[in-house]
């Protein structure tokens, strides 16, 4: 009887994130661009900690097609967020592994990238990656801020609400401008916020808030203790005055101690 051996089909599996490049070694355009990316990411971290799912990343490669891999078109968005996926570290975001593209993408504009971000990348996010919501912001020009949501296969502008926010329906949050200091830079920053207009604090801000609350509680306790001490001093003073008045009526020290509860030494003083 002849033995037959089935040929193993030559199937080439798509590369995984462990096999794909994840860093082009090119720094962001400026320290402010890097700080802005950090602020967007760090603002979502405490919010995501309350969920069982979700991932947020920035300035890392997002792979959406094998053609992109062959063309070595690796550059990824400055910020992206994805819900409905397991938590955990990623070297890069590989759509065919995760079975999902990002829900939200934000590009930080600069003179050298604005044209690509507003045209070529916008079309990639719209037509190839099908990212539901796309925003751009120029950290050095706060007026250059816009958002788009896919409607009938095309991006349509997101109108600002009454809080002057651009709402992300994917996350149930909003993006708004915030004037302040972050990482030592005074600027107008793009921040995540709830729909009441309250910005989402970063882990550092939450820690500072807890420290401030503890300081306020300690100060309140100190003030309460001081008030109690003052009340006790006032009550003792009034009692001593009563004792002096009783002594003036001719009562003995022993009689006054019984009436007031003060010690003889205190009365004699």
PDB file of C-alpha atoms in Angstrom:
ATOM      1  CA  UNK A   1       0.000   0.000   0.000  1.00  0.00           C
ATOM      2  CA  UNK A   2       1.412   3.326  -1.075  1.00  0.00           C
ATOM      3  CA  UNK A   3       1.577   6.134   1.436  1.00  0.00           C
ATOM      4  CA  UNK A   4       0.457   9.522   0.205  1.00  0.00           C
ATOM      5  CA  UNK A   5       1.702  12.770   1.692  1.00  0.00           C
ATOM      6  CA  UNK A   6      -0.466  15.840   1.398  1.00  0.00           C
ATOM      7  CA  UNK A   7       1.452  18.928   0.378  1.00  0.00           C
ATOM      8  CA  UNK A   8       1.429  21.700   2.894  1.00  0.00           C
ATOM      9  CA  UNK A   9      -0.272  24.722   1.313  1.00  0.00           C
ATOM     10  CA  UNK A  10       2.034  27.692   0.930  1.00  0.00           C
ATOM     11  CA  UNK A  11       0.035  30.191   2.960  1.00  0.00           C
ATOM     12  CA  UNK A  12       1.839  33.322   4.024  1.00  0.00           C
ATOM     13  CA  UNK A  13       0.341  34.749   7.161  1.00  0.00           C
ATOM     14  CA  UNK A  14       0.297  38.525   7.627  1.00  0.00           C
ATOM     15  CA  UNK A  15       2.997  39.882   9.923  1.00  0.00           C
ATOM     16  CA  UNK A  16       2.271  40.483  13.582  1.00  0.00           C
ATOM     17  CA  UNK A  17       3.103  43.534  15.663  1.00  0.00           C
ATOM     18  CA  UNK A  18       6.194  41.704  16.951  1.00  0.00           C
ATOM     19  CA  UNK A  19       7.485  41.459  13.365  1.00  0.00           C
ATOM     20  CA  UNK A  20       6.622  44.976  12.190  1.00  0.00           C
ATOM     21  CA  UNK A  21       8.628  48.188  12.712  1.00  0.00           C
ATOM     22  CA  UNK A  22       7.163  50.326  15.454  1.00  0.00           C
ATOM     23  CA  UNK A  23       9.407  53.408  15.653  1.00  0.00           C
ATOM     24  CA  UNK A  24      10.761  55.597  12.880  1.00  0.00           C
ATOM     25  CA  UNK A  25      13.130  57.379  15.243  1.00  0.00           C
ATOM     26  CA  UNK A  26      11.844  60.774  14.117  1.00  0.00           C
ATOM     27  CA  UNK A  27      11.063  63.097  17.056  1.00  0.00           C
ATOM     28  CA  UNK A  28       7.921  65.212  17.094  1.00  0.00           C
ATOM     29  CA  UNK A  29       8.049  68.697  15.598  1.00  0.00           C
ATOM     30  CA  UNK A  30       8.564  70.534  18.895  1.00  0.00           C
ATOM     31  CA  UNK A  31       8.501  70.158  22.673  1.00  0.00           C
ATOM     32  CA  UNK A  32       5.014  71.647  22.638  1.00  0.00           C
ATOM     33  CA  UNK A  33       3.810  69.037  20.146  1.00  0.00           C
ATOM     34  CA  UNK A  34       5.218  66.287  22.383  1.00  0.00           C
ATOM     35  CA  UNK A  35       3.638  67.820  25.489  1.00  0.00           C
ATOM     36  CA  UNK A  36       0.300  68.179  23.676  1.00  0.00           C
ATOM     37  CA  UNK A  37       0.358  64.512  22.716  1.00  0.00           C
ATOM     38  CA  UNK A  38       1.207  63.534  26.303  1.00  0.00           C
ATOM     39  CA  UNK A  39      -1.641  65.679  27.644  1.00  0.00           C
ATOM     40  CA  UNK A  40      -4.199  64.050  25.349  1.00  0.00           C
ATOM     41  CA  UNK A  41      -2.982  60.564  26.282  1.00  0.00           C
ATOM     42  CA  UNK A  42      -2.578  61.211  30.007  1.00  0.00           C
ATOM     43  CA  UNK A  43      -5.970  62.915  30.186  1.00  0.00           C
ATOM     44  CA  UNK A  44      -7.644  59.673  29.094  1.00  0.00           C
ATOM     45  CA  UNK A  45      -5.663  57.308  31.329  1.00  0.00           C
ATOM     46  CA  UNK A  46      -7.717  57.802  34.565  1.00  0.00           C
ATOM     47  CA  UNK A  47     -10.912  57.673  32.489  1.00  0.00           C
ATOM     48  CA  UNK A  48      -9.867  54.390  30.875  1.00  0.00           C
ATOM     49  CA  UNK A  49      -8.914  52.970  34.273  1.00  0.00           C
ATOM     50  CA  UNK A  50     -12.623  53.015  35.132  1.00  0.00           C
ATOM     51  CA  UNK A  51     -13.375  50.818  32.126  1.00  0.00           C
ATOM     52  CA  UNK A  52     -12.609  47.152  31.503  1.00  0.00           C
ATOM     53  CA  UNK A  53     -11.567  47.788  27.905  1.00  0.00           C
ATOM     54  CA  UNK A  54      -9.811  50.347  25.763  1.00  0.00           C
ATOM     55  CA  UNK A  55      -6.452  51.540  24.532  1.00  0.00           C
ATOM     56  CA  UNK A  56      -4.890  54.937  23.934  1.00  0.00           C
ATOM     57  CA  UNK A  57      -1.645  55.604  22.083  1.00  0.00           C
ATOM     58  CA  UNK A  58       0.277  58.214  20.176  1.00  0.00           C
ATOM     59  CA  UNK A  59       3.113  58.678  17.696  1.00  0.00           C
ATOM     60  CA  UNK A  60       3.155  54.948  17.008  1.00  0.00           C
ATOM     61  CA  UNK A  61       2.569  53.037  13.807  1.00  0.00           C
ATOM     62  CA  UNK A  62      -0.942  51.951  12.867  1.00  0.00           C
ATOM     63  CA  UNK A  63      -1.016  49.161  10.278  1.00  0.00           C
ATOM     64  CA  UNK A  64      -4.233  48.850   8.297  1.00  0.00           C
ATOM     65  CA  UNK A  65      -3.227  46.960   5.110  1.00  0.00           C
ATOM     66  CA  UNK A  66      -0.522  44.704   3.701  1.00  0.00           C
ATOM     67  CA  UNK A  67      -0.074  47.174   0.836  1.00  0.00           C
ATOM     68  CA  UNK A  68       0.885  49.759   3.446  1.00  0.00           C
ATOM     69  CA  UNK A  69       3.485  47.321   4.813  1.00  0.00           C
ATOM     70  CA  UNK A  70       4.912  46.636   1.341  1.00  0.00           C
ATOM     71  CA  UNK A  71       5.117  50.370   0.613  1.00  0.00           C
ATOM     72  CA  UNK A  72       6.717  50.958   4.021  1.00  0.00           C
ATOM     73  CA  UNK A  73       4.158  53.687   4.704  1.00  0.00           C
ATOM     74  CA  UNK A  74       4.493  53.343   8.468  1.00  0.00           C
ATOM     75  CA  UNK A  75       3.856  56.813   9.866  1.00  0.00           C
ATOM     76  CA  UNK A  76       1.037  56.730  12.419  1.00  0.00           C
ATOM     77  CA  UNK A  77      -1.264  59.277  14.034  1.00  0.00           C
ATOM     78  CA  UNK A  78      -0.120  61.590  16.820  1.00  0.00           C
ATOM     79  CA  UNK A  79      -2.985  60.337  19.007  1.00  0.00           C
ATOM     80  CA  UNK A  80      -5.574  57.587  18.751  1.00  0.00           C
ATOM     81  CA  UNK A  81      -8.046  55.873  21.056  1.00  0.00           C
ATOM     82  CA  UNK A  82      -9.875  52.566  20.700  1.00  0.00           C
ATOM     83  CA  UNK A  83     -12.701  51.150  22.801  1.00  0.00           C
ATOM     84  CA  UNK A  84     -13.988  47.583  22.860  1.00  0.00           C
ATOM     85  CA  UNK A  85     -10.510  46.029  22.840  1.00  0.00           C
ATOM     86  CA  UNK A  86      -8.517  44.337  25.620  1.00  0.00           C
ATOM     87  CA  UNK A  87      -6.220  46.506  27.682  1.00  0.00           C
ATOM     88  CA  UNK A  88      -2.501  45.953  27.480  1.00  0.00           C
ATOM     89  CA  UNK A  89       0.733  47.172  25.937  1.00  0.00           C
ATOM     90  CA  UNK A  90       1.187  47.316  22.164  1.00  0.00           C
ATOM     91  CA  UNK A  91       4.332  47.931  20.125  1.00  0.00           C
ATOM     92  CA  UNK A  92       2.154  49.166  17.284  1.00  0.00           C
ATOM     93  CA  UNK A  93      -1.523  48.959  16.327  1.00  0.00           C
ATOM     94  CA  UNK A  94      -2.167  46.211  13.789  1.00  0.00           C
ATOM     95  CA  UNK A  95      -5.752  46.340  12.543  1.00  0.00           C
ATOM     96  CA  UNK A  96      -5.840  42.735  11.258  1.00  0.00           C
ATOM     97  CA  UNK A  97      -4.684  41.477  14.667  1.00  0.00           C
ATOM     98  CA  UNK A  98      -6.958  43.699  16.747  1.00  0.00           C
ATOM     99  CA  UNK A  99      -9.851  43.316  14.273  1.00  0.00           C
ATOM    100  CA  UNK A 100     -10.598  46.993  14.758  1.00  0.00           C
ATOM    101  CA  UNK A 101      -9.319  50.369  13.596  1.00  0.00           C
ATOM    102  CA  UNK A 102      -9.063  53.309  16.017  1.00  0.00           C
ATOM    103  CA  UNK A 103     -12.316  55.011  17.011  1.00  0.00           C
ATOM    104  CA  UNK A 104     -10.724  58.454  17.256  1.00  0.00           C
ATOM    105  CA  UNK A 105      -7.601  59.921  15.648  1.00  0.00           C
ATOM    106  CA  UNK A 106      -6.036  63.329  16.335  1.00  0.00           C
ATOM    107  CA  UNK A 107      -3.239  64.860  14.289  1.00  0.00           C
ATOM    108  CA  UNK A 108      -1.182  67.764  15.662  1.00  0.00           C
ATOM    109  CA  UNK A 109      -0.521  70.169  12.831  1.00  0.00           C
ATOM    110  CA  UNK A 110       2.734  71.911  11.995  1.00  0.00           C
ATOM    111  CA  UNK A 111       3.947  73.899   9.002  1.00  0.00           C
ATOM    112  CA  UNK A 112       5.571  70.771   7.581  1.00  0.00           C
ATOM    113  CA  UNK A 113       2.653  68.360   8.154  1.00  0.00           C
ATOM    114  CA  UNK A 114      -0.552  70.428   7.884  1.00  0.00           C
ATOM    115  CA  UNK A 115      -1.103  69.855   4.153  1.00  0.00           C
ATOM    116  CA  UNK A 116      -0.690  66.068   4.483  1.00  0.00           C
ATOM    117  CA  UNK A 117      -2.778  65.870   7.682  1.00  0.00           C
ATOM    118  CA  UNK A 118      -5.650  67.843   6.115  1.00  0.00           C
ATOM    119  CA  UNK A 119      -5.701  65.993   2.808  1.00  0.00           C
ATOM    120  CA  UNK A 120      -3.803  62.724   2.304  1.00  0.00           C
ATOM    121  CA  UNK A 121      -4.114  61.424   5.859  1.00  0.00           C
ATOM    122  CA  UNK A 122      -7.720  62.574   6.151  1.00  0.00           C
ATOM    123  CA  UNK A 123      -8.588  60.474   3.097  1.00  0.00           C
ATOM    124  CA  UNK A 124      -6.714  57.457   4.475  1.00  0.00           C
ATOM    125  CA  UNK A 125      -8.592  57.680   7.772  1.00  0.00           C
ATOM    126  CA  UNK A 126     -11.879  58.141   5.896  1.00  0.00           C
ATOM    127  CA  UNK A 127     -11.595  55.645   3.061  1.00  0.00           C
ATOM    128  CA  UNK A 128      -9.096  52.976   4.102  1.00  0.00           C
ATOM    129  CA  UNK A 129      -9.101  52.849   7.894  1.00  0.00           C
ATOM    130  CA  UNK A 130     -12.716  54.025   8.307  1.00  0.00           C
ATOM    131  CA  UNK A 131     -11.908  55.881  11.529  1.00  0.00           C
ATOM    132  CA  UNK A 132     -15.280  57.164  12.848  1.00  0.00           C
ATOM    133  CA  UNK A 133     -13.903  60.509  14.079  1.00  0.00           C
ATOM    134  CA  UNK A 134     -10.901  62.564  13.029  1.00  0.00           C
ATOM    135  CA  UNK A 135      -9.636  65.796  14.631  1.00  0.00           C
ATOM    136  CA  UNK A 136      -6.703  68.101  13.994  1.00  0.00           C
ATOM    137  CA  UNK A 137      -5.163  70.838  16.112  1.00  0.00           C
ATOM    138  CA  UNK A 138      -2.223  73.208  15.780  1.00  0.00           C
ATOM    139  CA  UNK A 139      -0.575  73.691  19.207  1.00  0.00           C
ATOM    140  CA  UNK A 140       0.830  77.028  18.027  1.00  0.00           C
ATOM    141  CA  UNK A 141      -2.432  78.252  16.453  1.00  0.00           C
ATOM    142  CA  UNK A 142      -5.502  77.411  18.586  1.00  0.00           C
ATOM    143  CA  UNK A 143      -7.836  78.675  15.845  1.00  0.00           C
ATOM    144  CA  UNK A 144      -6.705  75.789  13.645  1.00  0.00           C
ATOM    145  CA  UNK A 145      -8.895  73.197  15.366  1.00  0.00           C
ATOM    146  CA  UNK A 146     -11.455  71.033  13.580  1.00  0.00           C
ATOM    147  CA  UNK A 147     -13.224  67.700  13.862  1.00  0.00           C
ATOM    148  CA  UNK A 148     -14.977  65.358  11.445  1.00  0.00           C
ATOM    149  CA  UNK A 149     -17.288  62.362  11.782  1.00  0.00           C
ATOM    150  CA  UNK A 150     -18.096  59.798   9.098  1.00  0.00           C
ATOM    151  CA  UNK A 151     -21.608  60.162   7.738  1.00  0.00           C
ATOM    152  CA  UNK A 152     -22.651  58.244   4.635  1.00  0.00           C
ATOM    153  CA  UNK A 153     -19.041  57.137   4.026  1.00  0.00           C
ATOM    154  CA  UNK A 154     -17.584  60.659   4.119  1.00  0.00           C
ATOM    155  CA  UNK A 155     -16.246  62.944   6.832  1.00  0.00           C
ATOM    156  CA  UNK A 156     -18.610  65.749   7.755  1.00  0.00           C
ATOM    157  CA  UNK A 157     -17.521  68.665  10.021  1.00  0.00           C
ATOM    158  CA  UNK A 158     -18.435  68.407  13.714  1.00  0.00           C
ATOM    159  CA  UNK A 159     -20.104  71.611  14.902  1.00  0.00           C
ATOM    160  CA  UNK A 160     -19.152  73.046  18.282  1.00  0.00           C
ATOM    161  CA  UNK A 161     -21.773  72.684  21.030  1.00  0.00           C
ATOM    162  CA  UNK A 162     -22.947  75.392  23.450  1.00  0.00           C
ATOM    163  CA  UNK A 163     -19.854  74.738  25.596  1.00  0.00           C
ATOM    164  CA  UNK A 164     -17.688  75.454  22.528  1.00  0.00           C
ATOM    165  CA  UNK A 165     -16.594  71.812  22.515  1.00  0.00           C
ATOM    166  CA  UNK A 166     -16.230  69.319  19.688  1.00  0.00           C
ATOM    167  CA  UNK A 167     -17.964  66.179  20.918  1.00  0.00           C
ATOM    168  CA  UNK A 168     -16.672  62.675  20.247  1.00  0.00           C
ATOM    169  CA  UNK A 169     -19.724  60.428  20.151  1.00  0.00           C
ATOM    170  CA  UNK A 170     -17.422  57.399  20.007  1.00  0.00           C
ATOM    171  CA  UNK A 171     -16.028  58.154  23.475  1.00  0.00           C
ATOM    172  CA  UNK A 172     -18.909  60.159  24.927  1.00  0.00           C
ATOM    173  CA  UNK A 173     -16.406  62.903  25.692  1.00  0.00           C
ATOM    174  CA  UNK A 174     -15.467  66.250  24.196  1.00  0.00           C
ATOM    175  CA  UNK A 175     -12.377  68.121  23.097  1.00  0.00           C
ATOM    176  CA  UNK A 176     -11.996  71.708  24.232  1.00  0.00           C
ATOM    177  CA  UNK A 177      -9.335  74.394  24.535  1.00  0.00           C
ATOM    178  CA  UNK A 178      -7.728  75.053  27.922  1.00  0.00           C
ATOM    179  CA  UNK A 179      -5.361  77.837  28.855  1.00  0.00           C
ATOM    180  CA  UNK A 180      -2.732  76.818  31.390  1.00  0.00           C
ATOM    181  CA  UNK A 181       0.688  75.431  32.173  1.00  0.00           C
ATOM    182  CA  UNK A 182       1.605  71.870  31.266  1.00  0.00           C
ATOM    183  CA  UNK A 183       5.124  70.455  31.514  1.00  0.00           C
ATOM    184  CA  UNK A 184       6.406  73.975  32.151  1.00  0.00           C
ATOM    185  CA  UNK A 185       4.818  75.462  29.013  1.00  0.00           C
ATOM    186  CA  UNK A 186       2.156  78.183  29.201  1.00  0.00           C
ATOM    187  CA  UNK A 187      -0.089  77.726  26.175  1.00  0.00           C
ATOM    188  CA  UNK A 188      -3.578  76.995  24.906  1.00  0.00           C
ATOM    189  CA  UNK A 189      -3.922  73.221  25.037  1.00  0.00           C
ATOM    190  CA  UNK A 190      -6.381  70.759  23.545  1.00  0.00           C
ATOM    191  CA  UNK A 191      -7.887  68.656  26.319  1.00  0.00           C
ATOM    192  CA  UNK A 192     -10.446  65.953  26.881  1.00  0.00           C
ATOM    193  CA  UNK A 193     -13.433  67.023  28.959  1.00  0.00           C
ATOM    194  CA  UNK A 194     -16.875  65.827  29.974  1.00  0.00           C
ATOM    195  CA  UNK A 195     -19.939  67.417  28.407  1.00  0.00           C
ATOM    196  CA  UNK A 196     -20.269  69.784  31.390  1.00  0.00           C
ATOM    197  CA  UNK A 197     -17.010  71.425  30.371  1.00  0.00           C
ATOM    198  CA  UNK A 198     -14.859  69.882  33.139  1.00  0.00           C
ATOM    199  CA  UNK A 199     -11.460  68.787  31.816  1.00  0.00           C
ATOM    200  CA  UNK A 200     -10.378  65.235  32.566  1.00  0.00           C
ATOM    201  CA  UNK A 201      -7.422  65.394  34.961  1.00  0.00           C
ATOM    202  CA  UNK A 202      -4.152  63.661  34.209  1.00  0.00           C
ATOM    203  CA  UNK A 203      -2.794  61.168  36.792  1.00  0.00           C
ATOM    204  CA  UNK A 204      -0.442  63.902  38.049  1.00  0.00           C
ATOM    205  CA  UNK A 205      -3.312  66.367  38.394  1.00  0.00           C
ATOM    206  CA  UNK A 206      -5.421  63.761  40.213  1.00  0.00           C
ATOM    207  CA  UNK A 207      -2.525  63.167  42.612  1.00  0.00           C
ATOM    208  CA  UNK A 208      -2.174  66.920  43.172  1.00  0.00           C
ATOM    209  CA  UNK A 209      -5.932  67.183  43.736  1.00  0.00           C
ATOM    210  CA  UNK A 210      -5.802  64.413  46.347  1.00  0.00           C
ATOM    211  CA  UNK A 211      -2.834  66.101  48.051  1.00  0.00           C
ATOM    212  CA  UNK A 212      -4.693  69.417  48.093  1.00  0.00           C
ATOM    213  CA  UNK A 213      -7.805  67.743  49.515  1.00  0.00           C
ATOM    214  CA  UNK A 214      -5.693  66.112  52.228  1.00  0.00           C
ATOM    215  CA  UNK A 215      -4.080  69.487  53.008  1.00  0.00           C
ATOM    216  CA  UNK A 216      -7.500  71.131  53.245  1.00  0.00           C
ATOM    217  CA  UNK A 217      -8.798  68.337  55.508  1.00  0.00           C
ATOM    218  CA  UNK A 218      -5.753  68.681  57.764  1.00  0.00           C
ATOM    219  CA  UNK A 219      -6.255  72.461  57.915  1.00  0.00           C
ATOM    220  CA  UNK A 220      -9.933  71.989  58.788  1.00  0.00           C
ATOM    221  CA  UNK A 221      -8.979  69.558  61.562  1.00  0.00           C
ATOM    222  CA  UNK A 222      -6.425  72.057  62.874  1.00  0.00           C
ATOM    223  CA  UNK A 223      -9.010  74.826  62.871  1.00  0.00           C
ATOM    224  CA  UNK A 224     -11.555  72.608  64.640  1.00  0.00           C
ATOM    225  CA  UNK A 225      -8.984  71.665  67.287  1.00  0.00           C
ATOM    226  CA  UNK A 226      -8.084  75.344  67.756  1.00  0.00           C
ATOM    227  CA  UNK A 227     -11.762  76.273  68.123  1.00  0.00           C
ATOM    228  CA  UNK A 228     -12.241  73.500  70.691  1.00  0.00           C
ATOM    229  CA  UNK A 229      -9.184  74.720  72.612  1.00  0.00           C
ATOM    230  CA  UNK A 230     -10.482  78.297  72.584  1.00  0.00           C
ATOM    231  CA  UNK A 231     -13.920  77.151  73.761  1.00  0.00           C
ATOM    232  CA  UNK A 232     -12.310  75.117  76.556  1.00  0.00           C
ATOM    233  CA  UNK A 233     -10.149  78.102  77.605  1.00  0.00           C
ATOM    234  CA  UNK A 234     -13.181  80.374  77.582  1.00  0.00           C
ATOM    235  CA  UNK A 235     -15.239  77.911  79.644  1.00  0.00           C
ATOM    236  CA  UNK A 236     -12.399  77.559  82.186  1.00  0.00           C
ATOM    237  CA  UNK A 237     -12.018  81.327  82.377  1.00  0.00           C
ATOM    238  CA  UNK A 238     -15.736  81.760  83.021  1.00  0.00           C
ATOM    239  CA  UNK A 239     -15.651  79.057  85.677  1.00  0.00           C
ATOM    240  CA  UNK A 240     -12.688  80.715  87.417  1.00  0.00           C
ATOM    241  CA  UNK A 241     -14.527  84.041  87.385  1.00  0.00           C
ATOM    242  CA  UNK A 242     -17.517  82.310  88.970  1.00  0.00           C
ATOM    243  CA  UNK A 243     -15.225  80.860  91.620  1.00  0.00           C
ATOM    244  CA  UNK A 244     -13.784  84.311  92.389  1.00  0.00           C
ATOM    245  CA  UNK A 245     -17.251  85.754  92.712  1.00  0.00           C
ATOM    246  CA  UNK A 246     -18.265  82.973  95.097  1.00  0.00           C
ATOM    247  CA  UNK A 247     -15.160  83.561  97.233  1.00  0.00           C
ATOM    248  CA  UNK A 248     -16.128  87.223  97.484  1.00  0.00           C
ATOM    249  CA  UNK A 249     -19.443  86.194  99.010  1.00  0.00           C
ATOM    250  CA  UNK A 250     -17.561  84.608 101.913  1.00  0.00           C
ATOM    251  CA  UNK A 251     -17.601  81.013 100.781  1.00  0.00           C
ATOM    252  CA  UNK A 252     -14.609  78.888 101.674  1.00  0.00           C
ATOM    253  CA  UNK A 253     -12.337  77.340  99.075  1.00  0.00           C
ATOM    254  CA  UNK A 254     -13.678  73.913  99.951  1.00  0.00           C
ATOM    255  CA  UNK A 255     -17.259  75.042  99.323  1.00  0.00           C
ATOM    256  CA  UNK A 256     -16.346  76.616  95.978  1.00  0.00           C
ATOM    257  CA  UNK A 257     -14.520  73.475  94.807  1.00  0.00           C
ATOM    258  CA  UNK A 258     -17.632  71.425  95.481  1.00  0.00           C
ATOM    259  CA  UNK A 259     -19.837  73.867  93.534  1.00  0.00           C
ATOM    260  CA  UNK A 260     -17.557  74.447  90.553  1.00  0.00           C
ATOM    261  CA  UNK A 261     -15.629  71.215  90.299  1.00  0.00           C
ATOM    262  CA  UNK A 262     -12.376  73.176  90.198  1.00  0.00           C
ATOM    263  CA  UNK A 263      -9.375  72.039  92.162  1.00  0.00           C
ATOM    264  CA  UNK A 264      -8.335  73.997  95.258  1.00  0.00           C
ATOM    265  CA  UNK A 265      -4.994  74.851  93.641  1.00  0.00           C
ATOM    266  CA  UNK A 266      -6.745  76.324  90.604  1.00  0.00           C
ATOM    267  CA  UNK A 267      -9.002  78.441  92.783  1.00  0.00           C
ATOM    268  CA  UNK A 268      -6.157  79.650  94.964  1.00  0.00           C
ATOM    269  CA  UNK A 269      -4.220  80.750  91.884  1.00  0.00           C
TER     270      UNK A 269
END
